[in-house]
XYZ file of C-alpha atoms in Angstrom:
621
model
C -24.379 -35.668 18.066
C -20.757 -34.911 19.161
C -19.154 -37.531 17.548
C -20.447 -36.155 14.261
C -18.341 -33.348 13.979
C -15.345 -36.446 13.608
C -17.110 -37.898 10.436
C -17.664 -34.254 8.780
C -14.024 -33.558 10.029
C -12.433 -36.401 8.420
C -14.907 -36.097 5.267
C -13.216 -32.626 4.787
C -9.577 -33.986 5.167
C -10.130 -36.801 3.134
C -12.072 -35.332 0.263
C -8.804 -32.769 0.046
C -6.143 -35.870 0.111
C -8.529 -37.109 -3.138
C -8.338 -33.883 -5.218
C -4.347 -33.675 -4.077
C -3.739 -37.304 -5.805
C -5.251 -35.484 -9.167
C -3.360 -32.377 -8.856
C -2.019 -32.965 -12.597
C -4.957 -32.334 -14.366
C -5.635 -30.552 -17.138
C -6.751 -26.505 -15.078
C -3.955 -26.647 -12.641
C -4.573 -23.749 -11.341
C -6.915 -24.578 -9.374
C -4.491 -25.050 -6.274
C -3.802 -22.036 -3.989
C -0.946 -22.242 -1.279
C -0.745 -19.453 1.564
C 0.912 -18.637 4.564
C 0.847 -15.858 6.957
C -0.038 -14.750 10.423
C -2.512 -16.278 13.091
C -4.081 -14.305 16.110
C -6.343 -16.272 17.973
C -8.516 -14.400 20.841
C -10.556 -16.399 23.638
C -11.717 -13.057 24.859
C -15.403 -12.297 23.110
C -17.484 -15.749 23.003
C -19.868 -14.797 25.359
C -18.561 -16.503 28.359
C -17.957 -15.492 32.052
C -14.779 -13.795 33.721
C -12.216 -13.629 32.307
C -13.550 -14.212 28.951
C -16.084 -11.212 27.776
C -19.564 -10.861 25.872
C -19.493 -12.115 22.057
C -17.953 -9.262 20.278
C -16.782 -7.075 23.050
C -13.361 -5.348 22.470
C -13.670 -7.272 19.017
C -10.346 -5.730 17.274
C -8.080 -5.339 20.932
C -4.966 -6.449 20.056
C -2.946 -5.386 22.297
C -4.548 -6.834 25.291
C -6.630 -10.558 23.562
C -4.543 -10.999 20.264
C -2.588 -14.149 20.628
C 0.064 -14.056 17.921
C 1.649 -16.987 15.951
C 1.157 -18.501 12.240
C -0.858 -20.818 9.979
C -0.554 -22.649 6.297
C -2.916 -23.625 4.121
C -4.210 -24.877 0.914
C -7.278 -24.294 -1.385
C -8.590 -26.403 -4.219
C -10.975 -24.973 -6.333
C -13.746 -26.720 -7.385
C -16.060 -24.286 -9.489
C -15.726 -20.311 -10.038
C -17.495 -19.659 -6.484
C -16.877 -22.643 -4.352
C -13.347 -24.236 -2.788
C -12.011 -26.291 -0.370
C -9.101 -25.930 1.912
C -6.889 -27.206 5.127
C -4.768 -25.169 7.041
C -3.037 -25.751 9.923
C -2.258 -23.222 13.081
C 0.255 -22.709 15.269
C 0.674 -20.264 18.145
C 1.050 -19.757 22.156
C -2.021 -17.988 24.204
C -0.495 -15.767 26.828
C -3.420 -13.993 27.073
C -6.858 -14.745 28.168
C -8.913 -12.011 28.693
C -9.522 -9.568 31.534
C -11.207 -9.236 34.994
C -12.525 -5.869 34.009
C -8.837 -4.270 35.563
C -8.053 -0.643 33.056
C -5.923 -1.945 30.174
C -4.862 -5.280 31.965
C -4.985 -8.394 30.208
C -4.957 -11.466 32.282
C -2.583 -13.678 31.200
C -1.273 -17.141 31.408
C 2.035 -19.308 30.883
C 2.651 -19.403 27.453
C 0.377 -22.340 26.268
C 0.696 -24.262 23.593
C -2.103 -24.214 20.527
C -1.981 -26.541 17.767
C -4.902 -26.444 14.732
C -6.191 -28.389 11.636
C -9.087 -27.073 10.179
C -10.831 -27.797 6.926
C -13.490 -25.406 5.242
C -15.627 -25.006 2.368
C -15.457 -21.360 0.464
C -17.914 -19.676 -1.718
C -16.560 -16.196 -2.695
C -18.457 -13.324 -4.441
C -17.279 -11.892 -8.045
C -14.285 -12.771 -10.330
C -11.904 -9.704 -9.988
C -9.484 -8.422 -8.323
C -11.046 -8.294 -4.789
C -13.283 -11.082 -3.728
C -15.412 -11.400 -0.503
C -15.759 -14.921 0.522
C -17.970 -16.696 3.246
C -16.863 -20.322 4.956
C -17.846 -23.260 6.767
C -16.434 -26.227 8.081
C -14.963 -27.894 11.574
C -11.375 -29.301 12.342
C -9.813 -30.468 15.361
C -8.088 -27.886 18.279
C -5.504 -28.401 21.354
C -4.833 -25.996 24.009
C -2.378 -26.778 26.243
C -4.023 -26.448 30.105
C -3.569 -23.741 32.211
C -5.133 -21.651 35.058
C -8.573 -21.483 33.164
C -9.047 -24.583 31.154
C -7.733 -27.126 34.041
C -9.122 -30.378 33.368
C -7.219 -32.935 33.493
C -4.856 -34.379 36.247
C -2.128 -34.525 33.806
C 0.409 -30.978 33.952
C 1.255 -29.170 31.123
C -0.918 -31.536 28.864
C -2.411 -30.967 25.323
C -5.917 -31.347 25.428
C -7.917 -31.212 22.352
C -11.663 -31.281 20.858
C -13.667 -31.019 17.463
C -14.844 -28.003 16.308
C -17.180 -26.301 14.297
C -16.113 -22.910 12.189
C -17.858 -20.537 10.526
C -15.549 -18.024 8.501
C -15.657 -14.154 6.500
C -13.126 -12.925 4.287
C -11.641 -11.444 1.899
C -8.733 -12.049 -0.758
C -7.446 -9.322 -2.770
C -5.162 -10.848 -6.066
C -2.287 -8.224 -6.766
C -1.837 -10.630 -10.179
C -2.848 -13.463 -11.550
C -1.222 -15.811 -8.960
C -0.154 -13.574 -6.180
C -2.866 -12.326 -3.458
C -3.532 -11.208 0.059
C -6.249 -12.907 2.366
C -7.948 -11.379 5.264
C -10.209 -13.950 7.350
C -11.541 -13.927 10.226
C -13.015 -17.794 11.947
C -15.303 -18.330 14.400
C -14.040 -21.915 16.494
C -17.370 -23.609 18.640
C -15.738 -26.155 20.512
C -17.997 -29.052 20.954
C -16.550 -30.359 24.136
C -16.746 -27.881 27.441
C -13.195 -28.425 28.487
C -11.698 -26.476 25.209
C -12.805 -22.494 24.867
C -14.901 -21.541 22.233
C -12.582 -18.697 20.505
C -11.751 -16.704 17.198
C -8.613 -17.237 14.998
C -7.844 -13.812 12.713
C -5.697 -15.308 9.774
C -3.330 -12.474 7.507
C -2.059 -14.232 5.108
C -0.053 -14.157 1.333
C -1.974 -16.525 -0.965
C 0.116 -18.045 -4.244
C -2.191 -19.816 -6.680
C -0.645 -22.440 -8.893
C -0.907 -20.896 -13.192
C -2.292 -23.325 -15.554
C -0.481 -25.879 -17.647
C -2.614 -25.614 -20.646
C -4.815 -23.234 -22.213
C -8.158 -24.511 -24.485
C -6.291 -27.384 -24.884
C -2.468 -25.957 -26.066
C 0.606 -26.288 -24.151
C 1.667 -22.582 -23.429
C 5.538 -21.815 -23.523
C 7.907 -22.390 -21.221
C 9.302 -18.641 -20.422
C 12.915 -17.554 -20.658
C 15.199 -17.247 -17.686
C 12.930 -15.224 -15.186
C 15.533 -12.052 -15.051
C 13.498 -10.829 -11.741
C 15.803 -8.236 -9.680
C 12.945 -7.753 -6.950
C 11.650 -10.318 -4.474
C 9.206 -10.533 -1.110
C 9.391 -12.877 1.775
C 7.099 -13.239 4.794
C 7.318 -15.917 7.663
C 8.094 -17.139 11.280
C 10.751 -15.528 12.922
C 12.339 -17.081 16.402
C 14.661 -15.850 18.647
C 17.264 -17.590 20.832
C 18.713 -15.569 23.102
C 20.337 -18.784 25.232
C 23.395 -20.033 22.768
C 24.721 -16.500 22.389
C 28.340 -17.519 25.192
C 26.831 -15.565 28.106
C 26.306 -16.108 31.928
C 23.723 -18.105 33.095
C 20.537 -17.627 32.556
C 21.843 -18.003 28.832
C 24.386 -20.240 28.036
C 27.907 -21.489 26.002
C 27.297 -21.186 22.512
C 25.284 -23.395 20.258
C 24.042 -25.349 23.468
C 20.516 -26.793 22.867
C 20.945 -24.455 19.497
C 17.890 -25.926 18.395
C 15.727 -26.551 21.423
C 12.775 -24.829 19.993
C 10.530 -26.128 23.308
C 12.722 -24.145 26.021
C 14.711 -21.536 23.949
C 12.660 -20.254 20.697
C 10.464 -17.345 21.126
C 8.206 -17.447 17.856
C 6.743 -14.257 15.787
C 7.185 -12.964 12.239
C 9.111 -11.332 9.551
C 8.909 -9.453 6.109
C 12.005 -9.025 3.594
C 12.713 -7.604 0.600
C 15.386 -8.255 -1.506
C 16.931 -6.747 -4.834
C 19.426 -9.212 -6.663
C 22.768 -7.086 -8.258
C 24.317 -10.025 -10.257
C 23.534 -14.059 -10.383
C 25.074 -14.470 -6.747
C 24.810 -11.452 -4.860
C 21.626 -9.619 -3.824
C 20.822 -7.400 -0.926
C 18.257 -7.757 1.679
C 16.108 -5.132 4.045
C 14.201 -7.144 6.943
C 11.829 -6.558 9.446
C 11.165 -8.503 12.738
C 8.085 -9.079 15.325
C 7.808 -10.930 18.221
C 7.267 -11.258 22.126
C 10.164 -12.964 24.055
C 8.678 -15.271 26.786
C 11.847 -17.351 27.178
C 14.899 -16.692 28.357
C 17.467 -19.160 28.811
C 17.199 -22.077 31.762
C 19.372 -22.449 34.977
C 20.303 -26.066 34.740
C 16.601 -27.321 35.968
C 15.636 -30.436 33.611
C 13.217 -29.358 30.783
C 13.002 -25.999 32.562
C 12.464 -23.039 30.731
C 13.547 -19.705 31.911
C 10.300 -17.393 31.233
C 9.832 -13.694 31.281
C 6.842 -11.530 30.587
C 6.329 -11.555 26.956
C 9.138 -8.295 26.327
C 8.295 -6.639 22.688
C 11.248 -7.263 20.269
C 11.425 -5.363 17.158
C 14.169 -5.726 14.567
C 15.511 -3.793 11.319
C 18.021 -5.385 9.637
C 20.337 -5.054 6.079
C 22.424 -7.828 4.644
C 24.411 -8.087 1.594
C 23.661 -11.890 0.596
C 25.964 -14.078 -1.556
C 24.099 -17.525 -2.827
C 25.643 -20.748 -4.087
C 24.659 -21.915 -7.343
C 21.946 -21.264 -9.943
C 19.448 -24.195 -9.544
C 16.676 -24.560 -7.549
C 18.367 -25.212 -4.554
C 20.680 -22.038 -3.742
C 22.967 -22.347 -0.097
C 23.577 -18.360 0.863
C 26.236 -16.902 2.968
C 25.244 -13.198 4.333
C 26.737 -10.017 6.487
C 25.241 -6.787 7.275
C 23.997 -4.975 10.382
C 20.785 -3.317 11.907
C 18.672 -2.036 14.864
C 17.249 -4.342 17.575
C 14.954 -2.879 20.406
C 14.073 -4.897 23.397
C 11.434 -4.515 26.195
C 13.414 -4.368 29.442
C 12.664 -7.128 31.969
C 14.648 -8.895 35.140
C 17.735 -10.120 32.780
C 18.095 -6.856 31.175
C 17.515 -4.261 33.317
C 20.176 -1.168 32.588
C 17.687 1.810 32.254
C 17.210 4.590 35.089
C 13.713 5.664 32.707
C 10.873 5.424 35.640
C 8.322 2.516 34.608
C 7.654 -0.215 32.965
C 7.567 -1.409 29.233
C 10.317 0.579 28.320
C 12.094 -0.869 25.099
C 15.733 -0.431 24.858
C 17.688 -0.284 21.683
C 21.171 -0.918 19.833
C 23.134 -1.471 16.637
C 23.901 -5.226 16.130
C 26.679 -7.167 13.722
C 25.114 -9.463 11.782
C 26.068 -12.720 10.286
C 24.111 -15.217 8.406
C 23.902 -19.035 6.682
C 20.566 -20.149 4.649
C 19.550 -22.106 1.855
C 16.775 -21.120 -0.270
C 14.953 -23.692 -2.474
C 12.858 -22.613 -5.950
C 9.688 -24.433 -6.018
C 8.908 -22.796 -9.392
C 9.869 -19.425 -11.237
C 8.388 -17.578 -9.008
C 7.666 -18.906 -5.390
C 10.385 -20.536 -3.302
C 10.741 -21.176 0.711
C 13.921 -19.570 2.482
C 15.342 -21.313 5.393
C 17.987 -19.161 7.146
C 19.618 -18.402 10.593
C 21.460 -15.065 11.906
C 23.520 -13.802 14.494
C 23.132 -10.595 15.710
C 26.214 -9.162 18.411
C 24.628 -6.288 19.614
C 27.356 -3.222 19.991
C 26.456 -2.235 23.522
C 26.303 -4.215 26.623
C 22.709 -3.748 27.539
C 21.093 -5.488 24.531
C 21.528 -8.894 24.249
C 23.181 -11.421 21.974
C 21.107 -13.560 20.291
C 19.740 -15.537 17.031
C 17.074 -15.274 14.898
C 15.903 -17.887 12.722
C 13.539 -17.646 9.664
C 11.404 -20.085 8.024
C 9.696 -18.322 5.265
C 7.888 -18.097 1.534
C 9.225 -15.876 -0.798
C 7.858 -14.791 -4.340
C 9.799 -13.381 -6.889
C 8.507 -10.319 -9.174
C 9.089 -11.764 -12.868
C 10.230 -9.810 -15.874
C 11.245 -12.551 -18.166
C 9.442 -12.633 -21.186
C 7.352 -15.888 -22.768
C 9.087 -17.014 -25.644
C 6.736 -16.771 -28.674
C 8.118 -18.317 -32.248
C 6.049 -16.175 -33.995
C 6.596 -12.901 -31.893
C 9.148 -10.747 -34.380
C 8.861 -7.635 -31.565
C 9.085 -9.749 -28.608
C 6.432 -8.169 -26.487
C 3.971 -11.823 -25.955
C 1.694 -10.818 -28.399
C 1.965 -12.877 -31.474
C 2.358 -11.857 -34.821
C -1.269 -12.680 -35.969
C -3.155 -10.533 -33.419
C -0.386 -7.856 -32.635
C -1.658 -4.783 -34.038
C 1.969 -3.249 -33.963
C 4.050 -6.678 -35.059
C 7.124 -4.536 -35.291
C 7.394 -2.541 -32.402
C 7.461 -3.528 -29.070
C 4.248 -2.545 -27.238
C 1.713 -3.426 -24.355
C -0.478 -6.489 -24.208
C -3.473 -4.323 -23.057
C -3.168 -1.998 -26.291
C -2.960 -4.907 -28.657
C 0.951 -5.463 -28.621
C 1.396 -1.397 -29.713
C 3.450 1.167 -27.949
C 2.212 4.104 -26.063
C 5.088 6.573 -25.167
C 3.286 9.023 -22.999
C 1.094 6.726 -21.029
C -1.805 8.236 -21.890
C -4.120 5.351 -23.201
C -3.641 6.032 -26.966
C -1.634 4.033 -28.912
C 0.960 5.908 -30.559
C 0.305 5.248 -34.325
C -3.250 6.822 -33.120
C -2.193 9.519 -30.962
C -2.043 12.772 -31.973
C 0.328 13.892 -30.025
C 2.601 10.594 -29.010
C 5.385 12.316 -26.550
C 2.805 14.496 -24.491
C 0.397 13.008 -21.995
C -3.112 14.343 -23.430
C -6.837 12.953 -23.107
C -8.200 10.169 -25.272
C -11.253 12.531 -26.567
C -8.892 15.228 -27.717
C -6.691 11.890 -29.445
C -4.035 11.776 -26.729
C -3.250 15.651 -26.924
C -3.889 17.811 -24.110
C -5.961 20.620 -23.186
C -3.801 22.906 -20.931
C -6.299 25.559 -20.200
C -9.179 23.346 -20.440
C -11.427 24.949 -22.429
C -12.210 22.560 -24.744
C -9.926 23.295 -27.589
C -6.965 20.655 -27.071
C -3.263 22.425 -27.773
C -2.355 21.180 -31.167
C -5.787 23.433 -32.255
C -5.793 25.741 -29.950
C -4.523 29.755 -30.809
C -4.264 30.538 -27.491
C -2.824 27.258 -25.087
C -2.602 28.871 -22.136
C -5.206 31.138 -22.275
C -9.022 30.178 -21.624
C -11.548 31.365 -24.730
C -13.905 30.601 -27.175
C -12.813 31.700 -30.322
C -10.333 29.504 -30.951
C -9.228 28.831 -28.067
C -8.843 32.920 -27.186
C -10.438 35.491 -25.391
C -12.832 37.508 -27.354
C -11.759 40.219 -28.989
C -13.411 43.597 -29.060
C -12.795 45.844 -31.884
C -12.718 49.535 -31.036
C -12.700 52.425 -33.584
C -9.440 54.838 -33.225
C -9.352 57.022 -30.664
C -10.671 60.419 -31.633
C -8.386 63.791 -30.464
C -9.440 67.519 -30.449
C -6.089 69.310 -31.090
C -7.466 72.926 -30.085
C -7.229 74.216 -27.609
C -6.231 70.913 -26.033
C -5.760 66.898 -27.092
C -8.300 64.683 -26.004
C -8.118 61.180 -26.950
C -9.825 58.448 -25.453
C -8.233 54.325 -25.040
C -10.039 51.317 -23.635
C -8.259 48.196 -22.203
C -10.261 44.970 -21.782
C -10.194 42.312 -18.936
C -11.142 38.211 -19.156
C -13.874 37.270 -16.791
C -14.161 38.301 -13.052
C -10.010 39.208 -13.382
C -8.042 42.365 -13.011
C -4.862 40.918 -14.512
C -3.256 42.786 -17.504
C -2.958 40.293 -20.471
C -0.274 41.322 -23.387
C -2.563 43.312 -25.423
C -3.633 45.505 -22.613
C 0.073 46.063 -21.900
C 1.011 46.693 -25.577
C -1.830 49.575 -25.183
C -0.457 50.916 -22.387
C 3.059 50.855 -22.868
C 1.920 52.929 -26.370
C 0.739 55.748 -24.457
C 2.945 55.947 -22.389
C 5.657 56.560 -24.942
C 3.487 59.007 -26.834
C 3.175 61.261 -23.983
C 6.733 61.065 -22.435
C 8.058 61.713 -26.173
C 5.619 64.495 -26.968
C 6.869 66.224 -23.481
C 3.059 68.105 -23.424
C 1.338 69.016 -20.659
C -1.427 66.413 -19.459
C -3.873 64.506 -17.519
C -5.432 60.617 -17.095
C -8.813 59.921 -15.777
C -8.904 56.224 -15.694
C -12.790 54.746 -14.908
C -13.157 51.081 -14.633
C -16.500 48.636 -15.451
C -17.858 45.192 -15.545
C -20.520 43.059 -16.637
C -23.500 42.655 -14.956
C -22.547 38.962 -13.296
C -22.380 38.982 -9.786
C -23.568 41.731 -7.019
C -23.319 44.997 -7.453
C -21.026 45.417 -4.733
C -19.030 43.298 -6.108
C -18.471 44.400 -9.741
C -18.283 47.880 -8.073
C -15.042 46.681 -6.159
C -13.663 44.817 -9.567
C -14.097 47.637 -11.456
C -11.961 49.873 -9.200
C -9.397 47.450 -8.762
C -9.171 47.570 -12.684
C -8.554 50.825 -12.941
C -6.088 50.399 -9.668
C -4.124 47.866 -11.939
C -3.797 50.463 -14.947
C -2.414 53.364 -12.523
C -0.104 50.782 -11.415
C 1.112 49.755 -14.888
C 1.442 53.376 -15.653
C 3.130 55.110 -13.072
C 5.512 51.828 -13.432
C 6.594 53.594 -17.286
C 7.419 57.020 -15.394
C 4.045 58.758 -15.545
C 3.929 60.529 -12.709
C 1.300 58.909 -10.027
C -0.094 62.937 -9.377
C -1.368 63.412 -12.796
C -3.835 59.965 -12.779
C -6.822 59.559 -10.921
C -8.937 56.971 -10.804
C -12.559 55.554 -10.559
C -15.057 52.891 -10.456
C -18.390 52.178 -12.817
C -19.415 48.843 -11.891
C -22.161 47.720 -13.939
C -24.148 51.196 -13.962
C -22.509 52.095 -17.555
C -22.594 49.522 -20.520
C -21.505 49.729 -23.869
C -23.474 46.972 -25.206
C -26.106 44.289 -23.674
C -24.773 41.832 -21.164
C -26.604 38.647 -22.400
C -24.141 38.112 -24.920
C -20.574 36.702 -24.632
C -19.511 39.461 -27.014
C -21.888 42.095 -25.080
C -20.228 41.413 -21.820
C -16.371 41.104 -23.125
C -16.961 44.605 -24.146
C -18.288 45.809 -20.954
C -15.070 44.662 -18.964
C -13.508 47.409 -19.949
C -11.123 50.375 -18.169
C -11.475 53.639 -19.887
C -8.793 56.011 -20.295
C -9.649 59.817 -21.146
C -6.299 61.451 -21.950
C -6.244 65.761 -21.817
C -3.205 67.137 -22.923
C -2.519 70.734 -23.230
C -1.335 72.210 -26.154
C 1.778 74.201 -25.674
């Protein structure tokens, strides 16, 4: 049976080639393009030393994750079910382990070539949808210490496979996404290892021509500022004019067998006017080679040294077409992992990354394949500032997507928001597609001719005004914003009759001050009460006395309402002796629940009984 995996193979390849040749139909948007990063592990396939038991240290990366890239391409053939090809390319240096703490066995670089091709069926229409896979394609290793087969060196040897995939692709818009897969590779030849291949990827899918059958409009100049790359990054560190083993400058400059270490980048970049933009970057990868010391086709190598880079450039581009030369200059950070040609630390250990500011000087050319998507090809030199780093290049091949802001010219769109004149509910006034083509100023989710309050973020039930204190009356009704209640949006209110005073021999009178629920905090009424008898009695100069008692409802513990009621009275004290009344003349104590004034299984009942009472004695002169 293994020569059927060829004919399914091929069956695969050549049923995409067909659907390419119609790629101008009618739904065009059926094509998806993506491009990303590739990590393929030989560690869990359930094999012997030094490959591991299926699954086992699943998500290592540091010590199985073989990093490198892939493409690809989807064609859709319904809602659920696709077809695509990719192809892979990376370098295994590391195998698996021998059971050593944290050591990875590793091996010589070798190279791994893929072309797979899959069929898709993913779950739901939105935003994020899960997908399954199968399929087979075709595989070369290059042989090393632990897939020796032939009696060829350094040969490519290859066999059919059979690939079972999960996924997921999240669509930021309507043609931009992200895809997470991870593939499953059963080699049906012993000689190549059965192993996974982890694919992070950008995914750009093709919009459609034609809509029911009308040609939509071509949009105006796409006045994007904001654009996103992602891609293959390689650094050179051998044509930088340096002792062997580097060498003079731009020797082999593109000897990508001996020289280029490969690993990945992201950018972003914000354009200022037509020709100049600036550019933030930020670079992965593993340096295995080196430079060479004259040997023929010999590379070289080191131990796979981290390299990390952070980089700015101010970016001037040729032209306004689709193809655009740049020029660029700017600087950054570049640390490397210290190995036996750049040793200049005294730190104890190994794996220790050393660091510097580099100069940084640029040439590219970046070419439009629509609006939106384009492919930058661009190479940089970076002259470090301090001896111990090393000069070097780094050269990008990658996709970059624009963020569009240009608008679709409509003939009949008088406000020049998309939405035409016949089913714009707002044809006047520039608004949002979701609300109908009308405007909504606070954000809120109401249009504005609807909302009843159009500058002030409110809640859709209340008409887009909003309820500060949350008690269900919304602001624009409410008599009291800021201030939970229920009539009207206020507290309560208890009438009292006047206080009643004896005038001989002495004044008595008698003043109550009311509280909101389970609080002790004066609101303006209780102060206006307060600060009135405190006048009266510093103007009428008389001899006197304040017993202040405090209450509560009944809700809550005895204890409790025990403790409220005395800080209540506390609060009045306070209040007072704060007006000049002097703190010996006012005592103070607490009720609790033990004395209402009126039943406590009524709103109005129990606003009454959180109450402080002040019983005032004065002496007549």
């Amino acid at each position: 049976m293994k020569h059927y995996y060829k004919i399914f193979t091929l069956t695969l390849l050549l049923a995409l080639s067909t659907q390419l040749s119609f790629s101008q139909e009618v739904n065009s948007n059926r094509w998806s393009f993506e491009a990303g990063l590739s990590a393929v592990d030989l560690y869990p396939v359930g094999e012997n030393a030094p490959q591991g038991e299926y699954f086992d240290e699943f998500l290592n990366l540091n010590d199985h994750y073989n990093l490198g890239f892939y493409v690809g391409a989807t064609r859709s053939l319904t809602k659920n079910l696709s077809i695509s090809a990719r192809g892979t390319v990376n370098e295994i240096s590391k195998w698996g382990d021998l059971g050593q703490a944290d050591e990875s066995v590793l091996v010589d670089n070798l190279k791994y070539y893929g072309l797979d091709g899959m069929i898709n069926y993913s779950f739901g229409q939105g935003k994020l949808q899960p997908f399954i896979a199968v399929g087979g394609g075709y595989t070369w290793i290059e042989e090393g210490p632990f897939n020796t087969f032939s009696s060829t060196s350094n040969s490519l040897v290859g066999a059919g496979t059979a690939n079972g995939s999960v996924g997921v692709k999240y669509w930021v818009s309507d043609n931009f996404g992200v895809n997470l897969q991870t593939t499953y590779k059963h080699s049906f030849e012993d000689y190549l290892p059965k192993h996974w291949n982890h694919n992070l990827g950008i995914v750009y899918k093709l919009a459609k021509d034609e809509q029911n059958g009308v040609e939509t409009k071509t949009p105006e100049k796409n006045n994007s500022r904001w654009s996103f790359e992602t891609g293959l990054s390689a650094v050179d560190v051998y044509p930088v004019g340096e002792n062997a083993p580097q060498g003079d400058y731009f020797d082999e400059f593109v000897n990508l067998n001996d020289h280029w270490n490969f690993g990945f980048y992201v950018g972003v970049t914000r354009s200022l006017t037509d020709n100049l933009s600036i550019t933030a970057k930020g670079s992965l990868n593993e340096l295995s080679k080196w430079g060479d010391l004259g040997s023929a086709d010999e590379s070289v190598l080191v131990d796979n040294l981290k390299y990390y880079g952070l980089d700015g450039m101010v970016n001037y581009s040729f032209g306004k077409g689709r193809l655009q030369p740049f020029i660029a200059v700017g600087g950054g950070y570049t640390w490397i992992e210290e190995g036996p040609f750049n040793t200049f630390s005294t730190k104890e250990g190994t794996d220790n990354l050393v660091g510097a500011g580099t100069a940084n000087g640029s040439v590219g050319v970046k070419y439009w394949i629509n609006d939106r998507l384009g492919v930058n090809l661009q190479t940089t030199y970076k002259h470090s500032f301090e001896d111990y780093l090393p000069k070097h290049f780094d050269h990008n091949l990658g996709l970059v997507y624009k963020i569009g802001n240009g608008k679709e010219k409509v003939s009949n769109d008088r406000d020049g928001d998309t939405v035409p004149n016949e089913f714009d509910l707002c044809p006047d006034t520039f608004g949002l597609v979701s609300l109908g083509g009308c405007p909504d100023t606070d954000g809120d989710g109401v249009t504005d001719k609807d909302d009843l309050c159009p500058e002030v973020r409110g809640l859709v039930e209340f008409g887009g005004c909003p309820d500060t204190d949350g008690d269900g009356f919304p602001d624009n009704k409410d008599n009291c914003p800021k201030v939970k209640g229920t009539d009207n949006g206020c507290p309560v209110k208890v009438v009292e009759p006047a206080p009643v005073v004896t005038v001989v021999p002495a004044v008595v009178g008698q003043r109550k001050v009311y509280f909101n629920y389970d609080s002790s905090k004066l609101d303006e009424n209780a102060k206006s009460i307060l600060d009135e008898i405190a006048a009266n009695i510093i103007a009428d100069k008389s001899n006197f006395d304040i017993s202040i008692q405090g209450h509560a409802d009944s809700r809550g513990s005895n204890d409790y309402n025990y403790k409220l009621s005395l800080v209540r009275a506390q609060a009045i004290k306070d209040y007072l002796t704060s007006k000049n009344i002097a703190n010996s003349l006012i005592s103070i104590s607490g009720k609790g629940e033990t004395e209402p004034v009126a039943p406590n299984n009524t709103e109005a009942g129990r606003a009454a009984n959180r109450r402080v009472e002040l019983t005032i004695n004065i002496t007549a002169k």
